[in-house]
XYZ file of C-alpha atoms in Angstrom:
199
model
C 14.872 -3.056 14.644
C 12.080 -0.751 15.807
C 8.338 -1.213 15.366
C 8.114 1.054 12.330
C 10.915 -0.893 10.594
C 9.059 -4.141 11.336
C 5.868 -2.685 9.902
C 7.746 -1.457 6.848
C 9.324 -4.916 6.466
C 5.953 -6.636 6.789
C 4.426 -4.191 4.334
C 7.252 -4.835 1.883
C 6.688 -8.596 2.102
C 2.915 -8.217 1.707
C 3.310 -5.802 -1.199
C 5.753 -8.046 -3.029
C 3.547 -11.142 -2.555
C 0.457 -9.265 -3.778
C 2.411 -7.848 -6.723
C 3.627 -11.263 -7.861
C 0.116 -12.700 -7.728
C -1.599 -9.897 -9.558
C 1.227 -9.065 -11.976
C 0.679 -12.441 -13.662
C -2.971 -11.456 -14.188
C -1.945 -8.051 -15.532
C 0.490 -9.565 -18.021
C -2.165 -12.030 -19.146
C -4.654 -9.182 -19.695
C -2.064 -7.197 -21.620
C -1.309 -10.243 -23.779
C -5.002 -10.717 -24.537
C -5.294 -7.071 -25.591
C -2.251 -7.420 -27.836
C -3.670 -10.604 -29.401
C -7.022 -8.929 -29.991
C -5.373 -6.014 -31.766
C -3.056 -8.311 -33.689
C -6.117 -10.189 -34.958
C -7.780 -6.882 -35.817
C -4.644 -5.745 -37.602
C -4.542 -8.945 -39.665
C -8.217 -8.639 -40.581
C -7.807 -5.018 -41.631
C -4.638 -5.882 -43.499
C -6.358 -8.678 -45.418
C -9.228 -6.366 -46.406
C -6.857 -3.620 -47.518
C -4.645 -6.009 -49.479
C -7.131 -5.933 -52.342
C -6.783 -2.160 -52.525
C -2.991 -2.254 -52.372
C -0.127 -3.701 -50.348
C 1.266 -0.301 -49.351
C -2.033 0.764 -47.780
C -2.375 -2.589 -45.988
C 1.094 -2.295 -44.454
C 0.316 1.206 -43.145
C -2.922 0.012 -41.557
C -1.143 -2.948 -39.947
C 1.581 -0.699 -38.563
C -0.939 1.742 -37.082
C -3.072 -1.016 -35.587
C -0.017 -2.699 -34.040
C 1.148 0.640 -32.625
C -2.308 1.331 -31.154
C -2.427 -2.180 -29.688
C 0.983 -1.757 -28.104
C 0.039 1.633 -26.655
C -3.256 0.395 -25.228
C -1.572 -2.698 -23.784
C 1.045 -0.500 -22.074
C -1.633 1.807 -20.664
C -3.684 -1.161 -19.432
C -0.632 -2.744 -17.819
C 0.329 0.529 -16.110
C -3.207 1.043 -14.786
C -3.266 -2.538 -13.526
C 0.088 -2.133 -11.773
C -1.063 1.077 -10.079
C -4.207 -0.712 -8.960
C -2.053 -3.575 -7.657
C 0.010 -1.248 -5.501
C -3.120 0.275 -3.969
C -4.654 -3.153 -3.371
C -1.458 -4.428 -1.754
C -1.318 -1.515 0.693
C -5.043 -1.859 1.452
C -4.446 -5.550 2.160
C -1.502 -4.684 4.405
C -3.679 -2.285 6.442
C -6.414 -4.918 6.805
C -3.819 -7.490 7.930
C -2.439 -5.104 10.551
C -5.944 -4.316 11.826
C -6.724 -8.053 11.955
C -3.627 -8.986 13.975
C -4.418 -11.077 17.062
C -4.922 -8.783 20.057
C -1.633 -9.617 21.812
C 0.369 -8.806 18.647
C -1.679 -5.689 17.865
C -1.414 -4.445 21.454
C 2.320 -5.151 21.543
C 2.846 -3.328 18.245
C 1.000 -0.205 19.420
C 2.721 -0.271 22.826
C 6.134 -0.396 21.153
C 5.171 2.408 18.752
C 3.960 4.545 21.672
C 7.145 3.961 23.678
C 9.304 4.819 20.645
C 7.257 7.922 19.743
C 7.229 9.298 23.298
C 9.659 12.090 24.101
C 8.490 13.130 27.577
C 6.849 9.926 28.815
C 3.739 11.884 29.818
C 1.898 12.376 26.524
C -1.763 11.551 25.892
C -2.756 8.747 23.523
C -5.837 9.324 21.360
C -7.255 5.998 20.172
C -10.020 5.086 17.759
C -13.311 4.416 19.591
C -12.835 0.658 19.059
C -9.278 0.606 20.430
C -10.077 3.038 23.250
C -12.809 0.728 24.531
C -10.900 -2.438 23.648
C -7.131 -2.665 23.911
C -6.343 0.961 24.818
C -5.517 0.276 28.469
C -3.306 -2.688 27.544
C -1.438 -0.537 25.018
C -1.001 2.183 27.637
C 0.241 -0.281 30.276
C 2.618 -1.910 27.792
C 4.028 1.414 26.584
C 4.512 2.735 30.126
C 6.221 -0.543 31.040
C 8.579 -0.266 28.062
C 9.387 3.344 28.958
C 10.087 2.416 32.593
C 12.237 -0.512 31.490
C 14.289 1.917 29.384
C 14.776 4.138 32.428
C 12.383 6.816 31.184
C 9.269 8.357 32.687
C 6.317 6.036 32.026
C 3.282 8.238 32.639
C 1.411 8.114 29.339
C -2.363 8.559 29.655
C -5.401 7.854 27.500
C -7.118 10.934 26.108
C -10.801 11.481 26.832
C -11.348 12.099 23.120
C -11.388 9.454 20.401
C -10.061 9.807 16.858
C -11.801 9.080 13.570
C -9.290 6.535 12.258
C -9.198 2.750 12.213
C -6.088 1.763 14.107
C -2.989 3.121 15.784
C -3.122 6.341 17.785
C -2.330 10.040 17.944
C 0.171 11.095 20.604
C -0.519 14.551 22.025
C 1.569 16.758 24.243
C 0.086 20.234 24.488
C -0.139 21.599 20.939
C 2.234 18.959 19.555
C 0.676 15.910 17.935
C 2.479 12.857 16.547
C 0.413 10.833 14.086
C 1.002 7.114 14.689
C -2.172 5.906 12.994
C -1.645 2.746 10.950
C -3.037 4.459 7.870
C -0.426 7.228 8.126
C 2.412 4.784 8.807
C 1.390 2.786 5.725
C 1.082 5.933 3.605
C 4.573 7.037 4.652
C 5.900 3.536 4.036
C 4.274 3.555 0.613
C 6.170 6.720 -0.257
C 9.411 5.111 0.931
C 8.707 1.852 -0.937
C 7.583 3.363 -4.253
C 10.929 2.783 -5.962
C 11.201 -0.791 -4.662
C 7.661 -1.587 -5.739
C 8.168 0.009 -9.148
C 11.369 -1.997 -9.593
C 9.553 -5.200 -8.607
C 6.734 -4.441 -11.030
C 8.653 -3.076 -14.000
C 11.816 -5.127 -13.588
């Protein structure tokens, strides 16, 4: 299983855990909205009863329909918010990995993304000054172990992203930033997440 698959697996676990926690809150909010509208419908129905049972039934039906529609919209908005929060949490967890795990993850990603073994790695300023050399050494070691050229270098420039790296070889650039990996994983996991949320 490669590094991207592990990230996708970890993201899937994090997303599902976050969804289960927040989905209970979303259902509770939707239930409260439905109860509020049911109470409103009963109140309106009782008032209209004096004017005629037919009119009261129509008001109750409309109020119940409006309550159901608003509850569905609220639940959908909450679920969409949940998905975004889960992926934000996954990014923060990846960025907060202990240095040996974070360094190992980036080194493996770099070795897997390399095609020539001599590309340049563009890190964020924090990673360039922090773990960049360890990532480079680890990636070159993995490439050499696989019988490939292990001559990756660190670019003089720094990128404006939080974690991960850009791999450059001439005009070709491979985006291995954590944000991009998560965004691509989110696209791949949309159906799974929707199934988990909507049953």
